[in-house]
Amino acid sequence: MASQAAGRQTIQEILSQPATWTETARQFEQNVKLLGAFEGFSVREPWLFVACGSSYYLSRTIAAQWAKLLKVACTAVPASELLFAPHEVMQRTGAGQVVLVSRSGKTTEVLRAAEWLKANATVQTLGVTCSEDSVLEKFCTSMLKMPWADEKSMVMTRSFTSILLLFERLGAKFVGDAGLASALDGLPEKTARWLAANADKIRAFAKKRRFADYVFLGQGAHYWLAQEAALKMTEMSSSYAQAYHTLEFRHGPKSIASKETLITFLLSDEAMAEESLLIGELKKLGASILVVVNRATAELRRESDLLIELGLDEPECARMALTAIPAHLLGLAVGLRKGLNPDVPRNLTRAVVLGSKNGAPAQRRGT
Ligand code: F1P
């Protein structure tokens, strides 16, 4: 059985997201250092993000949104990929500016990537972290620090959504999108109301239903939220979880669909009609369906075992942070139901810190 305190830290951090986002908005308006960090960077040039784990999926989500908003090439790679083929990655992405994201600022692969860039490439580097003082600072040309968004828990929840929101605000500011900026202003309050109405629903569902496999599906930027959702489920509940582009699920993976499978759809505005057809197909194969959608159709109400609506009037870009939260609650609830303590997930540490002989790709000078 889980002890009384199991998961307490993590649930506090999940529920503190609206307040943390309000602080993020305040810092964005008042802390000149945040915007100052971008001095010397160009919004019209390609961006490359480098990170590991949740910070990598976060980077991918930001890159997908920035590419649309800024209309420039934006992508992300895991830090290990940069270390194995640094010249190829720099050439392929064409990036003269690199954003290195690490909540802890301690992840060895990210530090080594930053070190390689400092020594070998003429690029601007921005380190993004929730730590006040980290080694990352030694290797980057500028730093963006968000200590108020840090967690005590091992898993990233509010740091993920707060960094995402900060970059959405930055994107809106860079292109002068006042509509997006004001949509983001209203999000904390609406999310607090959403949590009050939905957190128990997700908890109750996870308590009642047992599954052997968890699948998370999304198209476009939602695919990266699906990846992060699968990671949350794996980390907090030691469950088997996978993520796919929604319509890719027909191309092989659907062979796992059965009564033992919970398939979560993170529906996007653009792909929703086609994604909904797949829901019907998977229902027929016996799978249970969890739908996260802004506003449900009658068909979705009929087909889903659990329906989570966001119910926001804001554009999709401003809804992404809230879209990430159902998986936080689900992962936590499944972990607790399995008698685990999601505050201290099995086999994990807050950051992956490797010794010199411990498998982090070494710097490859000149390769
Ligand atoms: C990245 C990370 C976390 C993950 C795990 C190990 O950390 O992969 O996302 O939950 O605990 O570290 P960071 O570089 O963002 O600090």
GROMACS .gro file of C-alpha atoms and ligand atoms in nm:
model
  383
    1MET     CA    1   0.000   0.000   0.000
    2ALA     CA    2   0.111   0.354  -0.067
    3SER     CA    3   0.195   0.547   0.249
    4GLN     CA    4  -0.024   0.840   0.354
    5ALA     CA    5   0.215   1.093   0.205
    6ALA     CA    6   0.275   0.920  -0.129
    7GLY     CA    7   0.245   1.158  -0.421
    8ARG     CA    8   0.169   1.456  -0.197
    9GLN     CA    9   0.456   1.665  -0.328
   10THR     CA   10   0.369   1.592  -0.689
   11ILE     CA   11  -0.003   1.666  -0.653
   12GLN     CA   12   0.079   1.997  -0.484
   13GLU     CA   13   0.302   2.089  -0.776
   14ILE     CA   14   0.044   1.980  -1.035
   15LEU     CA   15  -0.225   2.187  -0.864
   16SER     CA   16   0.009   2.485  -0.822
   17GLN     CA   17   0.034   2.530  -1.200
   18PRO     CA   18  -0.214   2.820  -1.230
   19ALA     CA   19  -0.030   3.014  -0.955
   20THR     CA   20   0.308   2.934  -1.111
   21TRP     CA   21   0.181   3.055  -1.450
   22THR     CA   22   0.060   3.381  -1.291
   23GLU     CA   23   0.409   3.431  -1.149
   24THR     CA   24   0.555   3.349  -1.492
   25ALA     CA   25   0.338   3.622  -1.648
   26ARG     CA   26   0.443   3.869  -1.377
   27GLN     CA   27   0.811   3.790  -1.427
   28PHE     CA   28   0.769   3.822  -1.802
   29GLU     CA   29   0.630   4.174  -1.757
   30GLN     CA   30   0.862   4.292  -1.481
   31ASN     CA   31   1.189   4.100  -1.496
   32VAL     CA   32   1.399   4.273  -1.762
   33LYS     CA   33   1.656   3.993  -1.746
   34LEU     CA   34   1.412   3.752  -1.917
   35LEU     CA   35   1.384   3.949  -2.239
   36GLY     CA   36   1.743   4.073  -2.202
   37ALA     CA   37   1.858   3.711  -2.237
   38PHE     CA   38   1.763   3.728  -2.606
   39GLU     CA   39   1.995   4.015  -2.688
   40GLY     CA   40   2.206   3.912  -2.987
   41PHE     CA   41   1.952   3.647  -3.099
   42SER     CA   42   1.750   3.695  -3.415
   43VAL     CA   43   1.384   3.595  -3.444
   44ARG     CA   44   1.428   3.559  -3.819
   45GLU     CA   45   1.707   3.299  -3.802
   46PRO     CA   46   1.664   2.922  -3.747
   47TRP     CA   47   1.649   2.800  -3.387
   48LEU     CA   48   1.780   2.472  -3.251
   49PHE     CA   49   1.673   2.347  -2.906
   50VAL     CA   50   1.881   2.085  -2.724
   51ALA     CA   51   1.763   1.894  -2.416
   52CYS     CA   52   1.689   1.553  -2.261
   53GLY     CA   53   1.375   1.378  -2.131
   54SER     CA   54   1.079   1.603  -2.055
   55SER     CA   55   1.287   1.906  -2.141
   56TYR     CA   56   1.336   1.755  -2.488
   57TYR     CA   57   0.961   1.704  -2.544
   58LEU     CA   58   0.907   2.055  -2.409
   59SER     CA   59   1.164   2.184  -2.659
   60ARG     CA   60   0.989   2.002  -2.942
   61THR     CA   61   0.654   2.152  -2.840
   62ILE     CA   62   0.804   2.501  -2.830
   63ALA     CA   63   0.986   2.449  -3.161
   64ALA     CA   64   0.662   2.335  -3.331
   65GLN     CA   65   0.481   2.644  -3.204
   66TRP     CA   66   0.762   2.889  -3.278
   67ALA     CA   67   0.802   2.755  -3.632
   68LYS     CA   68   0.437   2.845  -3.697
   69LEU     CA   69   0.445   3.177  -3.516
   70LEU     CA   70   0.787   3.308  -3.619
   71LYS     CA   71   0.781   3.145  -3.964
   72VAL     CA   72   1.140   3.027  -3.934
   73ALA     CA   73   1.294   2.681  -3.906
   74CYS     CA   74   1.279   2.562  -3.545
   75THR     CA   75   1.359   2.214  -3.426
   76ALA     CA   76   1.498   2.024  -3.129
   77VAL     CA   77   1.733   1.731  -3.082
   78PRO     CA   78   1.813   1.521  -2.776
   79ALA     CA   79   2.151   1.635  -2.640
   80SER     CA   80   2.299   1.291  -2.711
   81GLU     CA   81   2.219   1.329  -3.082
   82LEU     CA   82   2.413   1.654  -3.095
   83LEU     CA   83   2.706   1.491  -2.917
   84PHE     CA   84   2.720   1.192  -3.152
   85ALA     CA   85   2.711   1.399  -3.471
   86PRO     CA   86   2.761   1.766  -3.382
   87HIS     CA   87   2.867   1.899  -3.722
   88GLU     CA   88   2.594   1.709  -3.902
   89VAL     CA   89   2.327   1.838  -3.662
   90MET     CA   90   2.446   2.199  -3.690
   91GLN     CA   91   2.462   2.176  -4.067
   92ARG     CA   92   2.128   2.001  -4.107
   93THR     CA   93   1.941   2.247  -3.884
   94GLY     CA   94   2.123   2.553  -4.017
   95ALA     CA   95   2.099   2.702  -3.669
   96GLY     CA   96   2.327   2.984  -3.562
   97GLN     CA   97   2.148   3.004  -3.228
   98VAL     CA   98   2.090   2.722  -2.983
   99VAL     CA   99   1.863   2.704  -2.679
  100LEU     CA  100   1.973   2.445  -2.420
  101VAL     CA  101   1.688   2.353  -2.187
  102SER     CA  102   1.750   2.178  -1.855
  103ARG     CA  103   1.531   2.223  -1.549
  104SER     CA  104   1.816   2.123  -1.320
  105GLY     CA  105   2.098   2.269  -1.528
  106LYS     CA  106   2.287   1.953  -1.427
  107THR     CA  107   2.213   1.695  -1.696
  108THR     CA  108   2.551   1.573  -1.818
  109GLU     CA  109   2.457   1.535  -2.186
  110VAL     CA  110   2.319   1.890  -2.199
  111LEU     CA  111   2.630   2.028  -2.028
  112ARG     CA  112   2.854   1.841  -2.271
  113ALA     CA  113   2.653   1.969  -2.568
  114ALA     CA  114   2.687   2.326  -2.438
  115GLU     CA  115   3.059   2.273  -2.384
  116TRP     CA  116   3.102   2.142  -2.737
  117LEU     CA  117   2.914   2.438  -2.883
  118LYS     CA  118   3.126   2.682  -2.684
  119ALA     CA  119   3.449   2.524  -2.801
  120ASN     CA  120   3.362   2.442  -3.161
  121ALA     CA  121   3.083   2.653  -3.303
  122THR     CA  122   3.027   3.022  -3.355
  123VAL     CA  123   2.675   3.021  -3.224
  124GLN     CA  124   2.479   3.214  -2.965
  125THR     CA  125   2.368   2.982  -2.686
  126LEU     CA  126   2.087   3.043  -2.439
  127GLY     CA  127   2.064   2.820  -2.132
  128VAL     CA  128   1.712   2.780  -1.992
  129THR     CA  129   1.686   2.640  -1.641
  130CYS     CA  130   1.490   2.653  -1.316
  131SER     CA  131   1.810   2.652  -1.113
  132GLU     CA  132   1.947   2.977  -0.969
  133ASP     CA  133   2.305   2.881  -1.031
  134SER     CA  134   2.399   2.592  -1.252
  135VAL     CA  135   2.706   2.469  -1.435
  136LEU     CA  136   2.519   2.535  -1.761
  137GLU     CA  137   2.591   2.904  -1.707
  138LYS     CA  138   2.962   2.840  -1.760
  139PHE     CA  139   2.906   2.730  -2.120
  140CYS     CA  140   2.623   2.953  -2.250
  141THR     CA  141   2.639   3.305  -2.389
  142SER     CA  142   2.324   3.398  -2.196
  143MET     CA  143   2.087   3.249  -1.940
  144LEU     CA  144   1.715   3.250  -1.874
  145LYS     CA  145   1.633   3.139  -1.520
  146MET     CA  146   1.290   3.047  -1.386
  147PRO     CA  147   1.350   2.935  -1.024
  148TRP     CA  148   0.987   2.998  -0.926
  149ALA     CA  149   0.878   2.715  -1.158
  150ASP     CA  150   1.111   2.448  -1.016
  151GLU     CA  151   0.977   2.135  -0.848
  152LYS     CA  152   1.091   1.934  -0.548
  153SER     CA  153   0.952   1.622  -0.718
  154MET     CA  154   1.157   1.425  -0.965
  155VAL     CA  155   0.906   1.451  -1.244
  156MET     CA  156   0.862   1.773  -1.436
  157THR     CA  157   0.507   1.909  -1.430
  158ARG     CA  158   0.483   2.282  -1.357
  159SER     CA  159   0.833   2.354  -1.489
  160PHE     CA  160   0.730   2.200  -1.824
  161THR     CA  161   0.412   2.405  -1.858
  162SER     CA  162   0.566   2.727  -1.721
  163ILE     CA  163   0.865   2.719  -1.958
  164LEU     CA  164   0.623   2.640  -2.243
  165LEU     CA  165   0.407   2.941  -2.151
  166LEU     CA  166   0.705   3.171  -2.121
  167PHE     CA  167   0.818   3.077  -2.472
  168GLU     CA  168   0.463   3.122  -2.604
  169ARG     CA  169   0.464   3.473  -2.451
  170LEU     CA  170   0.804   3.541  -2.604
  171GLY     CA  171   0.682   3.420  -2.944
  172ALA     CA  172   0.373   3.644  -2.919
  173LYS     CA  173   0.592   3.941  -2.824
  174PHE     CA  174   0.846   3.878  -3.102
  175VAL     CA  175   0.576   3.881  -3.372
  176GLY     CA  176   0.346   4.136  -3.205
  177ASP     CA  177   0.055   3.892  -3.162
  178ALA     CA  178  -0.153   4.082  -2.906
  179GLY     CA  179  -0.439   3.831  -2.936
  180LEU     CA  180  -0.219   3.542  -2.824
  181ALA     CA  181  -0.067   3.750  -2.544
  182SER     CA  182  -0.408   3.835  -2.400
  183ALA     CA  183  -0.531   3.475  -2.441
  184LEU     CA  184  -0.234   3.366  -2.228
  185ASP     CA  185  -0.325   3.623  -1.961
  186GLY     CA  186  -0.656   3.454  -1.892
  187LEU     CA  187  -0.520   3.100  -1.877
  188PRO     CA  188  -0.423   3.067  -1.506
  189GLU     CA  189  -0.768   3.155  -1.378
  190LYS     CA  190  -0.944   2.932  -1.629
  191THR     CA  191  -0.708   2.645  -1.554
  192ALA     CA  192  -0.773   2.678  -1.179
  193ARG     CA  193  -1.144   2.638  -1.254
  194TRP     CA  194  -1.075   2.350  -1.490
  195LEU     CA  195  -0.871   2.170  -1.223
  196ALA     CA  196  -1.149   2.211  -0.970
  197ALA     CA  197  -1.396   2.056  -1.213
  198ASN     CA  198  -1.180   1.779  -1.366
  199ALA     CA  199  -0.904   1.657  -1.131
  200ASP     CA  200  -1.139   1.427  -0.934
  201LYS     CA  201  -1.290   1.285  -1.253
  202ILE     CA  202  -0.947   1.171  -1.374
  203ARG     CA  203  -0.856   1.037  -1.030
  204ALA     CA  204  -1.178   0.838  -1.004
  205PHE     CA  205  -1.134   0.689  -1.352
  206ALA     CA  206  -0.775   0.579  -1.276
  207LYS     CA  207  -0.886   0.423  -0.948
  208LYS     CA  208  -1.164   0.223  -1.107
  209ARG     CA  209  -1.008   0.101  -1.432
  210ARG     CA  210  -0.695  -0.113  -1.478
  211PHE     CA  211  -0.495  -0.138  -1.799
  212ALA     CA  212  -0.181  -0.320  -1.909
  213ASP     CA  213  -0.089  -0.072  -2.183
  214TYR     CA  214  -0.124   0.304  -2.213
  215VAL     CA  215  -0.108   0.481  -2.549
  216PHE     CA  216  -0.106   0.856  -2.612
  217LEU     CA  217  -0.181   0.995  -2.956
  218GLY     CA  218  -0.154   1.343  -3.108
  219GLN     CA  219  -0.089   1.519  -3.437
  220GLY     CA  220   0.129   1.826  -3.497
  221ALA     CA  221   0.253   1.990  -3.176
  222HIS     CA  222   0.013   1.761  -2.987
  223TYR     CA  223   0.237   1.469  -3.083
  224TRP     CA  224   0.506   1.609  -2.855
  225LEU     CA  225   0.257   1.651  -2.574
  226ALA     CA  226   0.161   1.287  -2.634
  227GLN     CA  227   0.528   1.187  -2.596
  228GLU     CA  228   0.549   1.383  -2.273
  229ALA     CA  229   0.221   1.230  -2.151
  230ALA     CA  230   0.359   0.878  -2.212
  231LEU     CA  231   0.675   0.972  -2.022
  232LYS     CA  232   0.467   1.105  -1.730
  233MET     CA  233   0.271   0.779  -1.718
  234THR     CA  234   0.592   0.573  -1.731
  235GLU     CA  235   0.774   0.780  -1.468
  236MET     CA  236   0.493   0.820  -1.216
  237SER     CA  237   0.335   0.476  -1.243
  238SER     CA  238   0.608   0.249  -1.387
  239SER     CA  239   0.356   0.152  -1.656
  240TYR     CA  240   0.415   0.062  -2.015
  241ALA     CA  241   0.323   0.367  -2.223
  242GLN     CA  242   0.379   0.457  -2.587
  243ALA     CA  243   0.313   0.763  -2.804
  244TYR     CA  244   0.242   0.791  -3.176
  245HIS     CA  245   0.123   1.042  -3.429
  246THR     CA  246  -0.250   0.968  -3.411
  247LEU     CA  247  -0.299   0.838  -3.764
  248GLU     CA  248   0.027   0.638  -3.752
  249PHE     CA  249  -0.145   0.414  -3.497
  250ARG     CA  250  -0.325   0.235  -3.781
  251HIS     CA  251   0.010   0.144  -3.938
  252GLY     CA  252   0.104  -0.144  -3.708
  253PRO     CA  253   0.070  -0.028  -3.346
  254LYS     CA  254  -0.306  -0.089  -3.344
  255SER     CA  255  -0.227  -0.459  -3.309
  256ILE     CA  256  -0.195  -0.395  -2.934
  257ALA     CA  257  -0.549  -0.250  -2.904
  258SER     CA  258  -0.759  -0.466  -2.668
  259LYS     CA  259  -0.961  -0.440  -2.347
  260GLU     CA  260  -0.628  -0.409  -2.168
  261THR     CA  261  -0.538  -0.087  -2.348
  262LEU     CA  262  -0.624   0.272  -2.262
  263ILE     CA  263  -0.575   0.496  -2.564
  264THR     CA  264  -0.566   0.868  -2.493
  265PHE     CA  265  -0.632   1.107  -2.780
  266LEU     CA  266  -0.500   1.461  -2.751
  267LEU     CA  267  -0.721   1.602  -3.025
  268SER     CA  268  -0.606   1.900  -3.228
  269ASP     CA  269  -0.838   2.142  -3.408
  270GLU     CA  270  -0.687   2.066  -3.745
  271ALA     CA  271  -0.689   1.685  -3.735
  272MET     CA  272  -0.989   1.623  -3.507
  273ALA     CA  273  -1.230   1.500  -3.778
  274GLU     CA  274  -0.987   1.229  -3.902
  275GLU     CA  275  -0.869   1.144  -3.551
  276SER     CA  276  -1.232   1.088  -3.446
  277LEU     CA  277  -1.272   0.818  -3.714
  278LEU     CA  278  -0.984   0.625  -3.557
  279ILE     CA  279  -1.154   0.646  -3.217
  280GLY     CA  280  -1.452   0.454  -3.357
  281GLU     CA  281  -1.223   0.190  -3.512
  282LEU     CA  282  -1.031   0.133  -3.189
  283LYS     CA  283  -1.349   0.116  -2.984
  284LYS     CA  284  -1.459  -0.173  -3.204
  285LEU     CA  285  -1.130  -0.350  -3.125
  286GLY     CA  286  -1.221  -0.333  -2.756
  287ALA     CA  287  -0.983  -0.057  -2.645
  288SER     CA  288  -1.088   0.200  -2.386
  289ILE     CA  289  -1.069   0.559  -2.499
  290LEU     CA  290  -0.979   0.875  -2.311
  291VAL     CA  291  -1.036   1.192  -2.511
  292VAL     CA  292  -0.881   1.529  -2.431
  293VAL     CA  293  -1.044   1.788  -2.653
  294ASN     CA  294  -1.133   2.153  -2.642
  295ARG     CA  295  -1.500   2.099  -2.720
  296ALA     CA  296  -1.654   1.756  -2.776
  297THR     CA  297  -1.887   1.648  -3.053
  298ALA     CA  298  -2.182   1.416  -2.986
  299GLU     CA  299  -1.979   1.135  -3.145
  300LEU     CA  300  -1.688   1.188  -2.903
  301ARG     CA  301  -1.927   1.186  -2.607
  302ARG     CA  302  -2.064   0.854  -2.727
  303GLU     CA  303  -1.732   0.685  -2.803
  304SER     CA  304  -1.513   0.791  -2.508
  305ASP     CA  305  -1.481   0.606  -2.178
  306LEU     CA  306  -1.357   0.927  -2.023
  307LEU     CA  307  -1.407   1.265  -2.187
  308ILE     CA  308  -1.200   1.561  -2.072
  309GLU     CA  309  -1.299   1.894  -2.224
  310LEU     CA  310  -1.087   2.205  -2.193
  311GLY     CA  311  -1.376   2.433  -2.290
  312LEU     CA  312  -1.164   2.737  -2.376
  313ASP     CA  313  -1.236   3.015  -2.626
  314GLU     CA  314  -0.862   3.081  -2.661
  315PRO     CA  315  -0.670   2.979  -2.978
  316GLU     CA  316  -0.511   2.635  -2.976
  317CYS     CA  317  -0.162   2.774  -2.926
  318ALA     CA  318  -0.271   2.916  -2.589
  319ARG     CA  319  -0.432   2.587  -2.481
  320MET     CA  320  -0.122   2.366  -2.500
  321ALA     CA  321  -0.014   2.406  -2.136
  322LEU     CA  322  -0.357   2.300  -2.011
  323THR     CA  323  -0.359   2.010  -2.260
  324ALA     CA  324  -0.050   1.872  -2.080
  325ILE     CA  325  -0.221   1.853  -1.739
  326PRO     CA  326  -0.460   1.554  -1.778
  327ALA     CA  327  -0.157   1.322  -1.817
  328HIS     CA  328  -0.001   1.468  -1.499
  329LEU     CA  329  -0.316   1.375  -1.307
  330LEU     CA  330  -0.358   1.037  -1.477
  331GLY     CA  331   0.005   0.929  -1.428
  332LEU     CA  332  -0.008   1.028  -1.062
  333ALA     CA  333  -0.341   0.852  -0.999
  334VAL     CA  334  -0.232   0.530  -1.172
  335GLY     CA  335   0.095   0.532  -0.973
  336LEU     CA  336  -0.094   0.572  -0.645
  337ARG     CA  337  -0.342   0.301  -0.742
  338LYS     CA  338  -0.047   0.066  -0.803
  339GLY     CA  339   0.082   0.140  -0.452
  340LEU     CA  340   0.379   0.341  -0.575
  341ASN     CA  341   0.504   0.679  -0.459
  342PRO     CA  342   0.512   0.911  -0.765
  343ASP     CA  343   0.717   1.164  -0.563
  344VAL     CA  344   1.010   0.924  -0.591
  345PRO     CA  345   0.969   0.718  -0.907
  346ARG     CA  346   1.145   0.386  -0.928
  347ASN     CA  347   1.501   0.395  -1.071
  348LEU     CA  348   1.494   0.771  -1.139
  349THR     CA  349   1.693   1.070  -1.027
  350ARG     CA  350   1.602   1.437  -1.078
  351ALA     CA  351   1.874   1.474  -1.337
  352VAL     CA  352   2.087   1.219  -1.517
  353VAL     CA  353   2.439   1.296  -1.399
  354LEU     CA  354   2.698   1.064  -1.553
  355GLY     CA  355   3.057   1.004  -1.459
  356SER     CA  356   3.323   1.044  -1.725
  357LYS     CA  357   3.317   0.673  -1.811
  358ASN     CA  358   2.945   0.637  -1.773
  359GLY     CA  359   2.796   0.639  -2.116
  360ALA     CA  360   2.741   1.009  -2.191
  361PRO     CA  361   2.876   1.066  -2.538
  362ALA     CA  362   3.208   1.240  -2.493
  363GLN     CA  363   3.280   1.563  -2.672
  364ARG     CA  364   3.400   1.497  -3.023
  365ARG     CA  365   3.626   1.781  -3.104
  366GLY     CA  366   3.676   1.822  -3.472
  367THR     CA  367   3.442   1.535  -3.576
  368F1P     C1  368   1.578   1.601  -1.774
  368F1P     C2  369   1.528   1.466  -1.721
  368F1P     C3  370   1.386   1.471  -1.667
  368F1P     C4  371   1.339   1.336  -1.619
  368F1P     C5  372   1.439   1.260  -1.532
  368F1P     C6  373   1.583   1.286  -1.565
  368F1P     O1  374   1.622   1.682  -1.673
  368F1P     O2  375   1.536   1.376  -1.828
  368F1P     O3  376   1.298   1.514  -1.768
  368F1P     O4  377   1.216   1.349  -1.551
  368F1P     O5  378   1.414   1.274  -1.395
  368F1P     O6  379   1.610   1.418  -1.616
  368F1P     P1  380   1.672   1.832  -1.694
  368F1P     O7  381   1.791   1.832  -1.786
  368F1P     O8  382   1.558   1.908  -1.754
  368F1P     O9  383   1.706   1.878  -1.556
   0.00000   0.00000   0.00000
